[in-house]
Amino acid sequence: MNIFSPITTLQGIGPTRAKQLEKLEIRTIYDLIAYFPRTYEDRTKMVDIRDLETDTPACFEAMVVRAPHTAHIRKGLSITKLTVADMTAKLDLVYFNQPYAADQLRYGESYVFYGALSGDYARFQMQNPVFELPDRPGTRTRRIMPIYALTAGITNALLVKCIHQALDACLGEMPELLPERIRQKYDLCSAREAYANIHEPKDHEALDRARKRLIFEEFFLFAAGLRLMRSRRTQVQTVPYRDLSLQAFYDALPFTLTGAQQRSICQIAEDLAKGTPMNRLLQGDVGSGKTMVAAAAAYLAAKNGRQAALMAPTEILAEQHHRSLSALFERFGIRSALLTGSTPAAEKRQIKEALSSGALPFVVGTHALLTEDVTFRELDLVIADEQHRFGVAQRAALSEKGRSPHLLVMSATPIPRTLALMVYGDLDISILDELPPGRQVIDTFLVGESMRARINAFIRKHAAAGNQIYVVCPAVEESEFDSIRSAEVWAQSLQQAVFPDLRVGLLHGKLKAAEKERVMGAFSRHELDILVATTVIEVGVDVPNATLMVIENADRFGLSQLHQLRGRVGRGKDKSYCVLFSSNKNQQTLERLKALCKTNDGFKIAEEDLALRGPGDFFGSRQHGLPQFKAADLSLDMALLNEAKTAAEQVLADPNYVLDPTFPAMQTRIAAMFSKDGNTFN
Ligand code: ADP
Ligand code: MG
């Protein structure tokens, strides 16, 4: 058996269990050793029977003083009872459906048990405590017990046993991938020590050290991977842009750009003049004016005789962009076109021809633009709007459309700066941290069910004034387990019972694309008064006439997501409002929601979200198309993440690193990490 043998080489793992384990993505001994516990149960505390408590499990050593007796109550239910005692007290133990307990627990013998009391003062007892002999090292008691995420057919005990076997046989083969001097500098234990202690921690200190090492390792790999991608990119040569004058562009705008917009445009212009492909993220809150920054970039491309494409995640957004940009570009004699799934065939053909001949310098569209049979003479600049829909993988795929085109991705999901540096390690970042002047503040209220009638009246008032309303629900369909609002049911009941005289529409992700477009179109043409929707409206939808947003079960959403949703209103001249419904009583949850009522600043809200919920949420949501982190989810310590990143950069900066004995292992792991995300990385 070696570390890459299939798990069937372990005792007790046949084909059936191997299949079940595959659901946990465990196929080899290595996979098993790299399967980290979800959490731990501290079974290290030994107490006297007298000091046992209800609901707080602990270990105690006791002798069986009344032999087990099993009663078969009915088919499928047996109860085994016995009494144990130590120097301080006696205790009745009860086992349900565990007749083998009666065979194993012998009268007059002592065992170590682990369990919590149940019952009351009148008659304490303990149900189903685990037990083992006291003269051997504990496997189920007197230890920190790892608890694994399970799947059908696989018990925690089975995993504990198999992993013990695997560690016994193969731990010595676990490769070290952190260079010696890095381990010394950051006080990190060896890979072997870490893998042994993450599963079978000697004590809390050993567990902490194992965790620290594994989190560090994971981020080290991640940062190194991003860094390698970046260095590969900067080796590519491009022809620098020569004409960087933007005065005519600025003069044509009906407003003055904000300082942040100008700064970002300058950063982009510098990238374009550099001679290596740009790879830049433009982050800016909803309404901060990202489109104009993108327009400036496209303008420069056209002025330099290059082709540019602006890609939006939905047809609605693509149309919006086209509407605002084509008129502007016409003034400079720059032709542009819109290409989506709905473009009539004849027009589509013309646009495609013009793109492949190079006659058309600028095109706006959905990502069909880049996957269909569209060819460019030379695509030199790709701009992707609402970046969080595209992962690291898609970013790479995009660049393959041209010959290493410049890439600008735009995101309205503010990520705290500290995290962004890590998450977007392969991108340069520009931030629009300033809104155009005169932006209105959206008044936000947190309310409970008692306010329902008043909010309904408020909805009616907005509709009567000729404005429109969004109602957002966390779920699409009714679920029997949850009391959360479903968009389908809620839309129906609003239409039938509450607002029979108003026009209510329904929009959610399970609708066909054409139906979505139809509903959205109807709402933007004001053929609907109320749009009941799920978070599908989160991204970029722009209906300036909408002035009220009501969010049901607001506690179900992340703060940044709520902020994003709220950005759908306040886009026109009329005063706008956001109402958050929540019947949640949890103090911390309410604090979170109140933070949203207090500020309209997306970055502040993201920082707050980070402080309240921890970075796990940012990584967990998979919104960023990042690899899934395994160890890092256990606990996240910003300082440690930063150290790992610095270390990775230091190590890679040294050209002799390829000679380090840890190099091959690192390379293999990085490849695995990024390829899981659909990336090719070699
Ligand atoms: P987002 O960053 O959310 O994509 P947009 O680019 O859609 O924001 O801009 C929102 C609105 O603000 C648009 O109507 C745009 O024309 C306008 N706008 C952009 N920049 C400025 C500015 N500097 N001053 C005034 N209005 C601006
Ligand atoms: Mg936008």
XYZ file of C-alpha atoms and ligand atoms in Angstrom:
710
model
C 0.000 0.000 0.000
C 1.248 3.485 -0.772
C -0.259 6.914 -0.391
C -1.844 6.879 -3.837
C -3.334 3.371 -3.520
C -7.096 3.145 -3.795
C -8.888 3.115 -0.448
C -10.014 -0.450 -1.082
C -6.527 -1.476 0.052
C -7.634 -0.564 3.580
C -9.133 -3.172 5.846
C -12.895 -2.889 6.004
C -13.283 -0.960 2.730
C -14.883 -3.008 -0.012
C -16.369 -1.837 -3.294
C -19.627 -0.702 -1.669
C -17.996 1.545 0.885
C -15.511 2.773 -1.688
C -18.465 3.941 -3.751
C -19.999 5.680 -0.763
C -16.697 7.346 0.068
C -16.435 8.583 -3.472
C -19.362 10.867 -2.687
C -16.971 12.619 -0.310
C -14.404 12.733 -3.093
C -12.282 10.186 -1.272
C -10.698 7.718 -3.670
C -7.131 7.227 -2.510
C -5.320 6.924 0.794
C -4.089 10.446 0.174
C -7.657 11.764 -0.238
C -8.561 10.138 3.046
C -5.663 11.717 4.914
C -6.534 15.064 3.346
C -10.168 14.749 4.471
C -10.239 17.116 7.416
C -12.626 16.924 10.347
C -15.549 19.299 10.229
C -15.206 19.946 13.928
C -14.042 18.294 17.144
C -15.593 17.002 20.327
C -13.476 17.543 23.384
C -13.576 14.274 25.324
C -10.491 14.956 27.368
C -12.191 15.953 30.597
C -12.393 13.228 33.294
C -14.819 13.840 36.174
C -16.395 12.028 39.114
C -19.945 10.774 38.633
C -21.053 13.253 41.251
C -19.799 16.120 39.064
C -21.493 15.050 35.838
C -23.900 17.539 34.353
C -26.905 17.401 32.089
C -26.208 18.367 28.472
C -22.449 18.670 29.060
C -20.860 15.380 28.133
C -17.710 14.270 29.982
C -15.620 11.164 30.638
C -15.707 9.180 33.868
C -14.365 5.857 35.023
C -16.823 3.535 36.764
C -17.441 -0.097 37.660
C -20.486 -2.092 36.628
C -22.302 -2.773 39.928
C -25.552 -4.129 38.509
C -25.239 -6.404 35.482
C -26.843 -5.351 32.199
C -30.359 -6.564 31.586
C -31.956 -6.305 28.157
C -35.720 -6.068 27.699
C -37.314 -6.428 24.259
C -40.101 -3.901 24.424
C -41.462 -4.533 20.959
C -40.215 -5.388 17.519
C -37.370 -3.004 16.762
C -36.992 -1.689 20.289
C -34.817 -3.162 22.993
C -33.632 -1.470 26.152
C -30.524 -2.488 28.062
C -30.188 -1.205 31.614
C -27.305 -1.428 34.062
C -25.868 0.481 36.981
C -22.309 1.738 37.389
C -20.580 3.421 40.315
C -17.395 5.201 41.316
C -16.281 6.426 44.742
C -18.704 9.353 44.586
C -22.033 8.036 43.292
C -24.044 5.455 41.404
C -25.540 5.991 37.978
C -28.053 4.112 35.827
C -27.101 3.637 32.196
C -29.628 2.964 29.435
C -28.875 1.710 25.934
C -31.512 1.702 23.233
C -31.176 -0.978 20.578
C -27.601 -1.790 21.545
C -27.914 -5.326 22.927
C -24.174 -5.807 22.338
C -23.562 -3.344 25.172
C -24.918 -6.088 27.438
C -22.296 -8.510 26.100
C -19.418 -6.126 26.419
C -20.104 -4.536 29.794
C -19.239 -7.098 32.467
C -20.337 -7.096 36.066
C -17.470 -6.086 38.370
C -15.327 -4.610 35.593
C -14.366 -0.951 35.201
C -14.705 1.102 32.017
C -14.262 4.669 30.869
C -17.546 6.154 29.709
C -18.337 9.348 27.836
C -21.768 10.917 27.951
C -24.075 13.538 29.470
C -26.732 13.125 32.144
C -30.372 13.267 31.249
C -33.449 13.294 33.400
C -33.881 15.372 36.532
C -32.831 15.390 40.168
C -35.388 12.753 41.016
C -33.811 10.263 38.685
C -30.694 11.017 36.708
C -29.584 8.533 34.131
C -27.352 8.460 31.094
C -28.382 7.296 27.648
C -26.106 5.505 25.214
C -22.737 6.606 26.603
C -19.763 5.313 24.601
C -17.297 3.231 26.597
C -13.993 1.382 26.430
C -11.482 -0.313 28.680
C -9.401 2.027 30.830
C -6.063 0.278 30.456
C -5.549 1.150 26.775
C -5.084 4.599 25.203
C -8.482 6.084 24.423
C -9.964 5.792 20.962
C -13.463 6.946 21.841
C -12.909 8.516 25.247
C -10.141 10.623 26.814
C -9.271 12.291 23.547
C -10.189 15.106 21.210
C -12.577 13.331 18.898
C -12.603 14.397 15.240
C -16.057 14.793 13.736
C -16.247 14.371 9.978
C -18.841 15.379 7.448
C -20.567 12.117 6.530
C -22.539 10.594 3.720
C -25.008 7.702 3.529
C -23.450 4.454 4.758
C -20.361 6.100 6.219
C -20.234 6.620 9.976
C -17.875 8.820 11.910
C -16.470 5.758 13.676
C -15.658 4.156 10.327
C -13.812 7.233 9.122
C -11.895 7.500 12.390
C -10.818 3.871 12.044
C -9.870 4.092 8.375
C -7.962 7.316 8.793
C -6.073 5.808 11.701
C -5.101 2.880 9.473
C -4.138 5.224 6.642
C -2.000 7.399 8.897
C -0.305 4.340 10.354
C 0.611 2.991 6.957
C 1.294 6.102 4.889
C 1.903 9.200 6.979
C 5.638 8.869 6.331
C 5.007 9.351 2.613
C 3.160 12.646 3.041
C 5.307 15.074 1.060
C 6.521 18.316 2.628
C 5.745 21.259 0.404
C 6.773 24.191 2.544
C 10.473 24.983 2.300
C 12.362 24.471 5.532
C 13.236 28.126 6.011
C 9.593 29.164 5.595
C 8.543 26.674 8.243
C 11.164 28.050 10.579
C 10.400 31.662 9.881
C 6.655 31.304 10.502
C 6.970 28.651 13.202
C 5.048 25.959 11.343
C 5.065 22.269 12.131
C 5.956 19.665 9.495
C 3.387 18.254 7.074
C 3.465 14.895 8.846
C 2.914 16.372 12.234
C 0.091 18.506 10.867
C -1.776 15.674 9.169
C -1.388 13.418 12.205
C -2.676 16.043 14.608
C -5.503 17.384 12.515
C -7.067 13.895 12.761
C -5.711 12.633 16.063
C -4.714 15.669 18.085
C -2.548 14.898 21.084
C -3.895 17.971 22.841
C -5.342 21.370 22.020
C -1.982 22.915 21.417
C -1.073 20.257 18.863
C -4.404 20.773 17.143
C -3.867 24.518 16.936
C -0.433 24.006 15.440
C -1.765 21.532 12.900
C -4.524 23.885 11.902
C -2.222 26.840 11.598
C 0.131 24.901 9.389
C -2.629 23.597 7.106
C -4.334 26.945 6.688
C -0.997 28.537 5.963
C -0.208 25.804 3.466
C -3.476 26.197 1.644
C -3.112 29.939 1.246
C 0.519 29.591 0.396
C -0.495 27.312 -2.466
C -3.284 29.577 -3.537
C -1.153 32.707 -3.505
C 1.663 30.893 -5.289
C -0.779 29.678 -7.952
C -2.103 33.170 -8.598
C 1.413 34.488 -8.664
C 2.469 31.915 -11.243
C -0.502 32.829 -13.423
C 0.456 36.443 -13.206
C 4.079 35.872 -14.111
C 3.067 33.807 -17.098
C 0.896 36.679 -18.232
C 3.540 39.340 -17.829
C 5.878 37.352 -20.032
C 3.510 37.930 -22.952
C 4.353 40.902 -25.180
C 1.686 43.204 -26.583
C 1.936 46.279 -28.751
C 1.629 49.299 -26.442
C -1.108 51.860 -27.087
C 0.391 55.107 -28.375
C -2.554 57.492 -28.384
C -3.634 57.986 -24.775
C -5.345 61.362 -25.088
C -8.771 61.389 -23.488
C -9.643 65.081 -23.606
C -12.187 64.711 -26.434
C -13.822 61.881 -24.528
C -14.065 63.906 -21.319
C -15.427 66.901 -23.214
C -18.214 64.835 -24.725
C -19.591 63.687 -21.377
C -22.610 65.471 -19.894
C -20.928 65.427 -16.463
C -17.507 65.700 -14.881
C -16.001 62.382 -13.911
C -15.391 61.792 -10.222
C -11.836 61.770 -8.932
C -12.067 58.015 -8.468
C -13.222 57.520 -12.053
C -10.361 59.651 -13.376
C -7.829 57.814 -11.246
C -9.068 54.423 -12.468
C -9.017 55.551 -16.095
C -5.400 56.710 -15.670
C -4.438 53.339 -14.196
C -6.040 51.595 -17.158
C -4.339 53.888 -19.663
C -0.982 53.095 -18.049
C -1.682 49.366 -18.341
C -2.572 49.715 -21.998
C 0.632 51.588 -22.728
C 2.786 49.031 -20.981
C 3.352 46.252 -23.492
C 1.995 43.386 -21.383
C -1.658 42.355 -21.112
C -3.739 44.278 -18.592
C -5.550 42.152 -16.033
C -7.449 44.595 -13.914
C -10.419 44.476 -11.593
C -12.530 47.602 -11.297
C -14.431 47.535 -8.046
C -17.070 50.087 -7.361
C -20.275 50.276 -5.464
C -23.574 50.246 -7.286
C -23.950 53.537 -9.148
C -20.326 54.563 -8.811
C -20.077 54.919 -12.593
C -18.116 51.896 -13.720
C -19.618 51.988 -17.200
C -17.922 55.281 -18.023
C -14.555 53.893 -16.970
C -15.163 50.930 -19.255
C -16.190 53.326 -22.010
C -12.927 55.244 -21.649
C -10.978 52.003 -22.040
C -12.981 51.034 -25.142
C -12.503 54.538 -26.501
C -8.726 54.203 -26.179
C -8.829 50.824 -27.896
C -10.741 52.276 -30.846
C -8.425 55.304 -31.042
C -5.497 52.923 -31.267
C -7.111 50.909 -34.030
C -7.962 47.917 -31.827
C -11.154 45.980 -31.236
C -12.930 45.887 -27.882
C -15.818 43.841 -26.503
C -17.989 44.600 -23.478
C -19.598 41.540 -22.031
C -22.595 41.631 -19.684
C -24.082 38.687 -17.785
C -27.633 39.226 -19.091
C -29.300 40.512 -22.245
C -31.026 43.221 -20.274
C -27.736 44.570 -19.059
C -26.141 44.306 -22.476
C -28.980 46.336 -23.968
C -28.622 48.927 -21.241
C -24.921 49.328 -21.895
C -25.441 49.514 -25.611
C -28.080 52.196 -25.246
C -25.836 54.435 -23.166
C -22.588 53.846 -25.033
C -23.570 53.740 -28.724
C -24.816 57.336 -28.696
C -21.630 58.528 -27.013
C -19.325 56.648 -29.370
C -21.194 57.848 -32.437
C -20.006 61.357 -31.636
C -16.424 60.209 -32.147
C -17.297 58.290 -35.267
C -16.713 54.991 -33.480
C -19.138 52.332 -34.713
C -20.609 49.956 -32.176
C -23.147 47.123 -32.185
C -25.187 44.947 -29.857
C -24.945 41.191 -30.198
C -27.110 38.905 -28.060
C -29.185 35.780 -28.484
C -32.134 37.953 -29.563
C -30.345 39.825 -32.337
C -32.166 39.052 -35.633
C -30.265 36.569 -37.791
C -29.546 38.938 -40.677
C -28.194 41.608 -38.387
C -26.188 39.029 -36.510
C -24.542 37.941 -39.721
C -23.592 41.514 -40.582
C -22.141 42.157 -37.143
C -20.119 38.969 -37.248
C -18.719 39.889 -40.631
C -17.793 43.335 -39.428
C -16.098 41.873 -36.377
C -14.049 39.396 -38.310
C -13.041 41.957 -40.930
C -12.198 44.450 -38.221
C -14.629 47.076 -39.565
C -16.444 47.133 -36.242
C -14.217 48.351 -33.409
C -16.636 47.885 -30.520
C -19.303 45.357 -29.642
C -21.533 44.939 -26.598
C -23.107 41.595 -25.818
C -23.673 38.643 -23.531
C -21.026 36.014 -23.089
C -22.449 34.178 -26.066
C -20.347 36.800 -27.793
C -17.227 34.969 -26.890
C -18.340 31.362 -27.022
C -20.324 31.314 -30.270
C -18.820 31.285 -33.717
C -17.846 34.911 -33.372
C -14.375 35.754 -34.574
C -12.553 39.015 -34.302
C -9.881 40.326 -36.588
C -7.962 41.070 -33.461
C -9.752 41.321 -30.169
C -7.519 43.466 -28.014
C -9.642 44.495 -25.053
C -12.227 42.434 -23.198
C -14.385 44.118 -20.585
C -16.532 41.893 -18.379
C -19.261 43.515 -16.320
C -20.356 42.202 -12.924
C -17.271 40.140 -12.490
C -18.477 37.906 -9.691
C -20.351 35.822 -12.209
C -17.040 34.837 -13.742
C -14.514 32.695 -11.941
C -10.785 32.425 -12.305
C -11.493 29.770 -14.940
C -13.701 31.928 -17.122
C -11.251 34.776 -16.868
C -8.653 32.526 -18.416
C -11.090 31.308 -21.098
C -11.878 34.871 -22.066
C -8.297 35.738 -22.700
C -8.015 32.843 -25.101
C -10.442 34.550 -27.485
C -7.886 37.014 -28.696
C -4.135 36.870 -28.638
C -3.724 37.700 -24.937
C -6.145 40.634 -24.968
C -6.251 43.210 -22.212
C -8.832 42.273 -19.628
C -10.910 44.575 -17.462
C -13.403 42.986 -15.102
C -15.917 45.084 -13.216
C -17.569 44.157 -9.968
C -20.162 45.840 -7.824
C -19.698 43.418 -4.968
C -17.457 45.304 -2.593
C -14.912 43.086 -0.960
C -12.916 44.398 1.969
C -9.522 45.501 0.767
C -7.704 42.980 2.927
C -9.571 40.098 1.345
C -9.527 41.491 -2.154
C -5.747 41.473 -2.125
C -5.841 37.785 -1.534
C -8.840 36.802 -3.553
C -7.761 38.714 -6.625
C -4.067 38.102 -6.316
C -3.775 37.650 -10.060
C -5.483 40.961 -10.793
C -4.532 44.573 -10.329
C -7.274 46.478 -8.604
C -8.833 49.883 -9.182
C -11.432 51.061 -6.750
C -14.235 53.566 -7.267
C -14.736 54.669 -3.694
C -16.635 57.813 -4.540
C -20.158 58.259 -5.868
C -21.058 60.920 -8.437
C -22.404 64.025 -6.703
C -26.084 64.350 -5.873
C -26.714 60.634 -5.391
C -29.648 60.104 -3.134
C -29.504 58.070 0.021
C -31.928 55.158 0.115
C -33.778 55.248 3.425
C -33.794 51.766 4.874
C -36.051 50.386 7.611
C -36.047 47.150 9.539
C -39.574 46.020 10.425
C -41.476 43.043 11.848
C -44.801 41.441 10.903
C -46.718 43.943 13.025
C -45.922 46.539 10.370
C -47.312 44.457 7.509
C -50.467 46.513 6.956
C -48.581 49.800 7.008
C -45.997 48.557 4.536
C -48.758 47.337 2.235
C -50.240 50.810 2.368
C -46.769 52.196 1.581
C -46.538 49.933 -1.473
C -49.930 51.150 -2.615
C -48.854 54.771 -2.170
C -45.800 54.285 -4.398
C -47.877 52.548 -7.049
C -50.491 55.301 -6.926
C -47.754 57.899 -7.473
C -46.843 56.068 -10.696
C -43.740 54.376 -9.298
C -42.818 50.716 -9.184
C -41.977 48.277 -6.420
C -39.690 45.276 -6.035
C -40.568 42.553 -3.534
C -37.708 40.115 -2.942
C -38.169 36.627 -1.468
C -35.376 34.256 -0.445
C -36.843 31.162 -2.113
C -38.474 30.275 -5.407
C -40.850 27.574 -4.247
C -42.672 26.769 -1.062
C -40.819 24.302 1.107
C -42.460 22.166 3.756
C -39.489 22.560 6.087
C -39.111 26.284 6.086
C -41.342 29.147 6.923
C -39.537 31.358 4.466
C -41.422 33.227 1.787
C -41.408 31.761 -1.669
C -41.609 34.107 -4.621
C -44.203 31.958 -6.404
C -46.654 31.761 -3.543
C -46.095 35.304 -2.397
C -46.622 36.762 -5.872
C -49.891 34.901 -6.138
C -51.179 35.996 -2.773
C -50.167 39.631 -3.314
C -51.959 39.657 -6.647
C -55.108 37.900 -5.481
C -55.551 38.938 -1.872
C -53.707 42.219 -1.351
C -53.371 44.147 -4.600
C -55.983 42.750 -7.021
C -56.071 46.129 -8.785
C -52.311 46.306 -9.386
C -50.204 44.413 -11.920
C -47.931 41.895 -10.170
C -45.155 40.034 -12.015
C -42.929 37.128 -10.999
C -39.237 36.684 -11.764
C -36.927 33.919 -10.580
C -33.969 31.887 -11.724
C -35.945 28.774 -12.614
C -37.845 30.542 -15.371
C -36.732 30.007 -18.956
C -34.403 32.729 -20.227
C -37.001 34.042 -22.673
C -39.620 34.261 -19.925
C -37.184 36.127 -17.684
C -36.461 38.624 -20.424
C -40.186 39.026 -21.065
C -41.016 39.745 -17.422
C -38.063 42.077 -17.010
C -39.001 43.887 -20.207
C -42.574 44.299 -19.003
C -41.362 45.730 -15.709
C -39.029 48.212 -17.367
C -41.830 49.356 -19.712
C -44.034 49.884 -16.641
C -46.490 47.217 -17.683
C -46.115 45.854 -14.166
C -46.397 47.737 -10.882
C -44.920 45.157 -8.550
C -42.186 42.688 -9.362
C -41.893 39.761 -6.962
C -38.474 38.262 -7.444
C -35.640 36.234 -6.022
C -32.073 37.502 -6.007
C -31.931 37.190 -9.804
C -32.512 40.939 -9.831
C -29.387 41.461 -7.768
C -27.179 42.237 -10.712
C -27.314 45.444 -12.664
C -31.032 45.753 -13.389
C -31.807 49.402 -14.001
C -35.399 50.636 -13.785
C -35.194 54.256 -12.578
C -38.937 54.386 -11.944
C -38.674 51.778 -9.149
C -38.631 53.573 -5.804
C -39.414 50.938 -3.212
C -37.840 47.622 -2.411
C -39.372 45.271 0.135
C -37.200 42.338 1.197
C -38.878 39.384 2.905
C -36.947 37.275 5.456
C -34.109 39.764 5.195
C -32.111 37.797 7.780
C -31.677 35.089 5.152
C -29.361 37.247 3.078
C -25.818 38.419 3.574
C -25.335 42.120 4.192
C -23.475 42.703 0.974
C -26.186 40.914 -0.907
C -28.874 43.068 0.690
C -26.887 46.134 -0.216
C -26.635 44.899 -3.767
C -30.382 44.328 -3.911
C -31.096 47.733 -2.445
C -29.074 49.266 -5.259
C -31.944 48.433 -7.648
C -33.857 51.440 -6.307
C -32.772 55.045 -6.006
C -31.728 55.110 -9.656
C -34.066 57.871 -10.751
C -34.967 61.311 -9.518
C -37.534 60.160 -6.938
C -36.790 59.522 -3.289
C -36.409 55.784 -2.718
C -36.837 53.362 0.162
C -35.890 49.880 1.230
C -37.902 47.875 3.767
C -36.345 44.836 5.432
C -38.817 42.371 6.905
C -37.512 40.041 9.583
C -39.114 38.183 12.457
C -35.746 36.918 13.611
C -35.175 37.577 17.311
C -31.442 36.937 17.394
C -29.692 40.031 18.703
C -26.651 39.646 16.462
C -28.786 39.161 13.367
C -30.716 42.313 14.155
C -27.489 44.251 14.686
C -26.327 43.100 11.293
C -29.493 44.304 9.600
C -29.417 47.593 11.475
C -25.921 48.238 10.119
C -27.530 48.286 6.710
C -30.082 50.884 7.803
C -27.274 53.116 9.004
C -25.080 53.343 5.924
C -25.253 53.298 2.138
C -21.544 52.676 1.710
C -20.968 49.227 0.220
C -17.374 48.960 1.387
C -18.281 49.811 4.965
C -21.005 47.204 4.808
C -18.600 44.609 3.454
C -16.158 45.354 6.287
C -19.016 44.988 8.747
C -20.059 41.710 7.153
C -16.499 40.492 7.417
C -16.264 41.460 11.068
C -19.601 39.906 11.976
C -19.578 36.732 9.951
C -15.918 36.106 9.279
C -14.215 35.619 5.953
C -15.497 32.061 5.650
C -18.597 33.532 4.124
C -16.760 35.352 1.415
C -14.903 32.224 0.474
C -17.795 29.920 1.155
C -20.236 31.550 -1.189
C -18.277 30.458 -4.246
C -19.253 33.733 -5.842
C -15.719 34.435 -6.802
C -15.060 31.241 -8.667
C -12.203 30.516 -6.328
C -11.034 27.049 -5.452
C -12.807 25.652 -2.430
C -10.629 25.933 0.623
C -10.531 22.988 2.962
C -8.462 23.897 5.975
C -9.105 27.590 5.677
C -12.775 27.096 6.428
C -11.930 25.715 9.845
C -10.861 29.041 11.151
C -9.666 32.101 9.376
C -7.079 34.394 10.681
C -6.388 37.361 8.459
C -2.855 37.857 9.742
C -1.993 34.273 8.920
C -3.408 34.590 5.434
C -1.322 37.661 4.814
C 1.791 35.910 6.055
C 1.146 32.988 3.741
C 0.806 35.327 0.815
C 4.019 37.168 1.639
C 5.822 33.870 2.062
C 4.614 32.585 -1.303
C 5.810 35.738 -2.997
C 9.204 35.565 -1.327
C 9.670 31.951 -2.229
C 8.687 32.386 -5.861
C 10.899 35.434 -6.260
C 13.911 33.189 -5.707
C 14.944 31.633 -9.039
C 16.567 28.720 -7.201
C 13.255 27.672 -5.727
C 12.753 25.103 -8.490
C 15.690 23.214 -6.978
C 14.138 23.055 -3.514
C 13.094 19.495 -2.589
C 9.599 20.773 -1.791
C 9.045 22.259 -5.248
C 7.523 19.257 -7.073
C 4.986 18.632 -4.317
C 3.953 22.257 -4.350
C 3.525 22.242 -8.097
C 1.365 19.132 -8.035
C -0.872 20.511 -5.327
C -1.337 23.856 -7.084
C -2.310 22.093 -10.278
C -4.893 20.025 -8.387
C -6.220 23.055 -6.542
C -6.876 25.111 -9.648
C -7.990 22.325 -11.944
C -10.867 21.493 -9.572
C -12.239 24.861 -10.556
C -12.282 23.927 -14.213
C -8.940 25.544 -14.889
C -6.126 24.140 -16.856
C -2.990 24.881 -14.989
C 0.336 23.594 -16.152
P -22.374 51.198 -11.949
O -21.047 51.469 -11.325
O -23.369 50.687 -10.966
O -22.262 50.332 -13.169
P -23.218 53.135 -13.871
O -21.989 53.148 -14.665
O -24.396 52.412 -14.410
O -22.920 52.622 -12.402
O -23.595 54.655 -13.555
C -24.798 54.962 -12.883
C -25.337 56.279 -13.416
O -24.481 57.369 -13.046
C -25.444 56.314 -14.911
O -26.680 56.884 -15.249
C -24.288 57.209 -15.334
O -24.579 57.903 -16.529
C -24.159 58.171 -14.191
N -22.815 58.695 -13.959
C -21.649 58.016 -14.120
N -20.594 58.809 -13.803
C -21.102 59.995 -13.410
C -20.526 61.233 -12.968
N -19.209 61.373 -12.831
N -21.372 62.225 -12.634
C -22.687 62.085 -12.755
N -23.298 60.964 -13.192
C -22.530 59.925 -13.512
Mg -22.974 48.586 -13.895
